[in-house]
Coordinates of C-alpha atoms in Angstrom, one line a residue:
M394 CA 100.8 133.3 130.7
N395 CA 101.8 131.6 127.3
P396 CA 98.5 128.3 126.3
P397 CA 100.5 125.0 126.3
P398 CA 101.5 124.7 122.8
A399 CA 99.6 122.5 120.3
P400 CA 99.7 118.7 120.5
V401 CA 101.9 117.2 117.7
R402 CA 99.6 115.8 115.1
A403 CA 101.1 113.0 113.2
L404 CA 99.2 110.2 110.3
I405 CA 100.8 106.5 110.0
A406 CA 100.5 105.0 106.8
D407 CA 101.4 101.4 105.9
D408 CA 99.8 99.1 104.0
E409 CA 100.2 95.8 106.4
R410 CA 98.0 96.5 109.5
L411 CA 100.8 95.2 111.6
M412 CA 102.6 98.1 111.6
R413 CA 100.5 100.0 112.1
D414 CA 99.5 98.5 115.2
Q415 CA 103.0 98.1 115.6
L416 CA 104.6 101.6 114.9
R417 CA 101.5 103.2 117.3
S418 CA 102.3 101.1 119.9
R419 CA 105.8 102.5 120.1
L420 CA 105.4 106.1 118.8
A421 CA 103.0 105.9 122.5
Q422 CA 105.8 104.5 124.5
V423 CA 108.7 107.0 122.7
W424 CA 105.8 110.1 122.2
P425 CA 102.7 109.5 124.4
E426 CA 101.8 112.7 123.9
L427 CA 101.8 112.4 120.3
Q428 CA 98.3 112.4 118.7
I429 CA 97.8 109.8 116.1
V430 CA 95.0 111.2 113.5
A431 CA 95.0 109.2 110.9
E432 CA 96.4 105.5 108.7
A433 CA 96.9 105.2 106.0
R434 CA 96.1 101.5 103.9
N435 CA 97.9 103.1 100.6
G436 CA 99.6 106.4 99.6
D437 CA 96.4 107.7 97.2
E438 CA 95.2 107.4 101.0
A439 CA 97.5 108.8 102.6
V440 CA 97.8 112.1 100.1
A441 CA 94.1 112.8 100.4
Q442 CA 93.8 112.1 104.3
V443 CA 97.1 114.6 104.9
A444 CA 95.1 117.0 102.5
E445 CA 92.4 117.3 104.1
L446 CA 93.5 116.3 107.9
R447 CA 97.2 119.0 107.5
P448 CA 99.2 117.0 109.8
D449 CA 103.0 117.7 111.6
L450 CA 103.9 114.9 110.6
V451 CA 103.1 112.0 108.2
F452 CA 104.9 108.4 108.8
L453 CA 104.8 106.7 105.0
D454 CA 105.9 103.2 104.1
I455 CA 108.5 103.3 101.4
R456 CA 107.4 100.4 99.3
M457 CA 102.9 100.2 99.4
P458 CA 100.5 99.5 95.9
G459 CA 99.4 102.2 93.7
R460 CA 101.2 104.8 94.2
S461 CA 104.8 104.3 96.3
G462 CA 105.1 106.4 99.8
I463 CA 108.2 107.9 97.3
E464 CA 105.3 109.2 95.3
A465 CA 103.1 110.7 97.9
A466 CA 105.4 112.6 99.9
R467 CA 107.0 114.0 96.2
E468 CA 102.5 115.1 96.0
I469 CA 102.5 115.9 99.4
A470 CA 105.7 118.1 99.4
R471 CA 103.9 119.8 96.5
M472 CA 101.4 121.0 98.2
D473 CA 100.3 125.0 99.1
P474 CA 101.1 126.2 103.0
T475 CA 99.2 128.5 104.8
D476 CA 100.1 131.4 107.4
T477 CA 99.9 127.8 109.9
W478 CA 100.6 125.0 108.1
P479 CA 103.9 124.6 106.1
G480 CA 103.6 121.7 105.2
C481 CA 104.8 117.8 106.9
E482 CA 107.7 116.1 108.2
V483 CA 107.7 113.3 106.7
V484 CA 109.6 109.8 108.5
F485 CA 109.4 106.6 105.8
I486 CA 108.8 103.4 106.8
T487 CA 111.4 101.1 105.4
A488 CA 112.7 97.2 106.3
Y489 CA 116.4 97.9 104.3
D490 CA 118.5 99.1 106.1
Q491 CA 120.8 100.3 102.7
Y492 CA 117.7 103.0 101.4
A493 CA 118.7 104.7 104.7
V494 CA 121.4 106.5 102.5
E495 CA 123.0 110.3 102.8
A496 CA 120.0 111.9 101.8
F497 CA 118.2 111.1 105.1
E498 CA 120.7 113.5 106.9
Q499 CA 120.2 116.1 105.5
G500 CA 117.6 117.3 107.9
V501 CA 115.1 117.1 105.5
V502 CA 113.0 113.7 106.1
D503 CA 113.7 110.8 108.0
Y504 CA 112.9 107.5 108.5
V505 CA 112.4 104.3 110.7
L506 CA 113.7 100.3 109.9
K507 CA 110.9 97.6 110.1
P508 CA 110.0 96.3 112.8
A509 CA 110.2 100.5 114.8
E510 CA 112.4 99.1 118.1
P511 CA 112.3 101.3 120.6
E512 CA 115.9 102.9 120.8
R513 CA 116.3 103.3 117.5
L514 CA 112.2 105.3 117.6
R515 CA 113.8 107.4 119.9
L516 CA 116.1 108.7 118.5
T517 CA 113.9 109.8 115.5
V518 CA 111.2 111.2 117.6
E519 CA 114.5 113.6 119.4
R520 CA 115.2 114.9 115.8
L521 CA 111.8 115.3 115.1
R522 CA 111.0 117.1 118.0
Q523 CA 114.6 119.4 117.7
R524 CA 113.3 119.7 113.6
L525 CA 109.8 120.8 114.9
A526 CA 110.9 123.4 117.3
R527 CA 112.7 124.9 115.2
R528 CA 110.2 125.0 112.5
A529 CA 108.1 127.4 115.1
E530 CA 111.0 129.6 116.0
Q531 CA 111.1 130.7 112.0
G532 CA 107.6 130.4 111.6
A533 CA 105.7 128.8 108.7
A534 CA 106.1 131.8 106.3
G535 CA 109.7 131.6 106.4
T536 CA 110.1 127.8 106.0
A537 CA 108.0 126.9 103.5
D538 CA 109.3 128.0 100.6
A539 CA 112.9 126.5 101.8
L540 CA 111.1 122.8 102.9
Q541 CA 109.6 122.5 99.7
S542 CA 112.8 122.7 97.7
Q543 CA 114.8 121.0 99.8
M544 CA 112.5 117.9 100.3
Q545 CA 111.7 118.2 96.8
R546 CA 115.1 118.1 95.8
L547 CA 115.7 115.3 98.2
L548 CA 112.9 112.8 96.9
A549 CA 114.2 113.6 93.4
Q550 CA 117.1 111.8 94.8
L551 CA 116.0 109.0 96.6
A552 CA 113.9 108.4 94.0
G553 CA 116.5 107.7 92.3
Q554 CA 117.9 104.8 93.9
L555 CA 115.3 102.8 94.9
P556 CA 114.5 99.7 91.9
A557 CA 111.7 100.5 90.4
A558 CA 109.3 98.3 92.1
S559 CA 108.8 100.7 94.5
Q560 CA 108.5 103.4 92.7
G561 CA 104.6 102.1 91.5
G562 CA 106.3 99.5 88.8
A563 CA 105.8 96.5 88.5
V564 CA 105.2 95.5 92.6
P565 CA 105.7 91.9 93.3
P566 CA 103.0 90.0 95.1
Q567 CA 103.4 91.7 99.1
R568 CA 104.7 87.9 100.9
L569 CA 103.7 88.2 104.5
Q570 CA 106.3 89.9 106.9
W571 CA 105.7 89.2 110.2
I572 CA 103.0 87.1 112.6
Q573 CA 100.2 88.8 115.5
A574 CA 100.7 85.5 117.7
S575 CA 99.0 84.6 121.1
V576 CA 102.1 83.8 123.5
G577 CA 100.7 82.8 126.8
S578 CA 98.7 85.9 127.6
Q579 CA 100.7 88.3 125.7
I580 CA 100.3 89.3 121.9
Q581 CA 103.3 89.0 120.0
L582 CA 105.1 90.4 116.6
I583 CA 107.0 87.0 114.9
A584 CA 108.7 87.9 112.3
V585 CA 108.5 85.1 109.4
E586 CA 112.1 84.6 108.7
D587 CA 112.5 83.1 111.9
V588 CA 109.8 81.3 112.3
L589 CA 110.6 77.2 111.7
F590 CA 107.2 76.2 110.7
F591 CA 103.7 76.4 111.4
I592 CA 101.3 73.1 112.1
S593 CA 97.7 73.4 112.5
D594 CA 94.9 72.0 113.7
E595 CA 91.3 72.3 113.7
K596 CA 91.4 75.4 115.2
Y597 CA 94.6 77.1 115.7
T598 CA 98.0 76.9 114.2
R599 CA 100.9 76.8 115.8
V600 CA 104.0 79.3 115.4
Q601 CA 107.1 77.9 116.3
T602 CA 110.8 79.6 116.3
A603 CA 114.1 78.8 118.1
Q604 CA 112.6 79.7 120.8
T605 CA 108.1 80.7 121.0
E606 CA 106.2 78.4 120.2
A607 CA 102.9 80.6 119.4
L608 CA 99.2 80.2 118.3
I609 CA 97.6 82.3 115.4
R610 CA 94.2 81.5 113.5
K611 CA 95.1 81.3 110.4
P612 CA 94.8 78.8 108.7
I613 CA 97.4 76.6 106.4
K614 CA 95.3 77.2 103.3
E615 CA 95.8 81.3 104.3
L616 CA 99.4 81.1 104.8
V617 CA 100.2 79.3 101.9
E618 CA 98.5 82.5 99.8
E619 CA 100.4 84.8 102.2
V620 CA 104.2 83.5 103.0
D621 CA 107.4 83.5 100.1
P622 CA 107.1 79.5 98.0
A623 CA 110.6 79.6 97.7
L624 CA 111.2 80.1 101.9
F625 CA 107.9 78.4 103.8
W626 CA 107.6 74.3 102.2
Q627 CA 104.2 72.6 102.5
I628 CA 104.5 68.7 103.1
H629 CA 101.3 67.9 104.7
R630 CA 97.6 69.2 104.1
S631 CA 98.6 70.9 107.8
T632 CA 102.4 71.8 107.8
L633 CA 104.3 74.9 106.4
V634 CA 108.6 74.3 106.5
N635 CA 111.0 76.3 106.3
A636 CA 114.0 75.3 103.8
R637 CA 116.9 76.9 105.8
A638 CA 115.6 75.2 108.6
I639 CA 115.7 72.1 107.2
A640 CA 118.1 70.6 108.4
G641 CA 117.2 66.5 107.3
V642 CA 114.6 63.9 106.0
L643 CA 114.8 60.3 107.1
R644 CA 112.3 57.1 107.0
D645 CA 110.8 55.3 109.7
E646 CA 110.0 52.4 111.0
R647 CA 106.1 52.8 108.4
G648 CA 108.1 53.7 105.1
R649 CA 106.8 57.8 105.4
Q650 CA 109.1 60.3 105.5
L651 CA 110.1 62.5 108.2
V652 CA 111.3 66.2 107.9
Q653 CA 114.2 66.7 110.9
V654 CA 113.9 70.6 112.1
R655 CA 117.0 72.9 112.7
G656 CA 116.8 73.5 116.4
C657 CA 113.8 71.4 117.2
A658 CA 113.4 68.0 117.9
E659 CA 109.9 67.5 117.0
R660 CA 110.0 65.6 113.5
L661 CA 107.0 66.7 110.8
E662 CA 105.9 63.9 108.7
V663 CA 105.9 64.5 105.2
S664 CA 102.1 63.3 103.9
R665 CA 102.3 61.2 99.5
S666 CA 101.3 64.4 98.5
Y667 CA 104.1 65.9 98.9
T668 CA 106.7 63.6 98.3
Q669 CA 108.4 64.5 95.1
L670 CA 110.0 67.8 97.5
F671 CA 112.4 64.9 98.5
K672 CA 113.4 62.7 95.5
G673 CA 116.7 61.1 95.9
M674 CA 117.2 62.2 99.8

């Protein structure tokens, strides 16, 4: 009787912990036998861990501080293969659908769009299974050189299509994109752009969307530093509002400015320190 095949081993590299957690969770749903052997917070850690652990797969966020996912993949593709390790299959993680270029369909690397929805991820997993099976049939020695050559050509193509900031140039500040929040007894991942407003009390910050009200422990003073200031305006020491969701501003009988938010009946008070935001309204 033949021994069972060795489990497929993978590494996840993303500078956002919530994204790593979500991808790990979704992979457990669609590929339960996959072993996640390590997680990396940036491209440098990913390269070091691949060199040490020799996984079968590496999931790389394209945009990471320091060495980008593209640069890390190029370094990984240069690693010397062995008789039992022909190299990694590379899966890029990206929030930008326009980067899912034709090159991804050439069968050398794959991609996952953020957030990693189960149905889309299931298709990626199926393609990965097929490529790993073909590699096992052909043998490590016969595929390593071809794999390296194809991958380097592909990565050079991708590098030419991505902005300089994605390739280790001047990287803009990483803005908060996702919130992990408590909704009743569940934990949900909420896209920051879908948030209408954040409002804090002494212990919690309420995250309000058009469909959901959730709670997080992060205070407003921390959120101010992490969200895009062009998208979220601070109108009170305890309140951030999505500028795109502002329907209007009115004054009550006491002369206070109140912000009306689309999709929500609640009105948000503007403190005196921030009334200049709505001057002339």
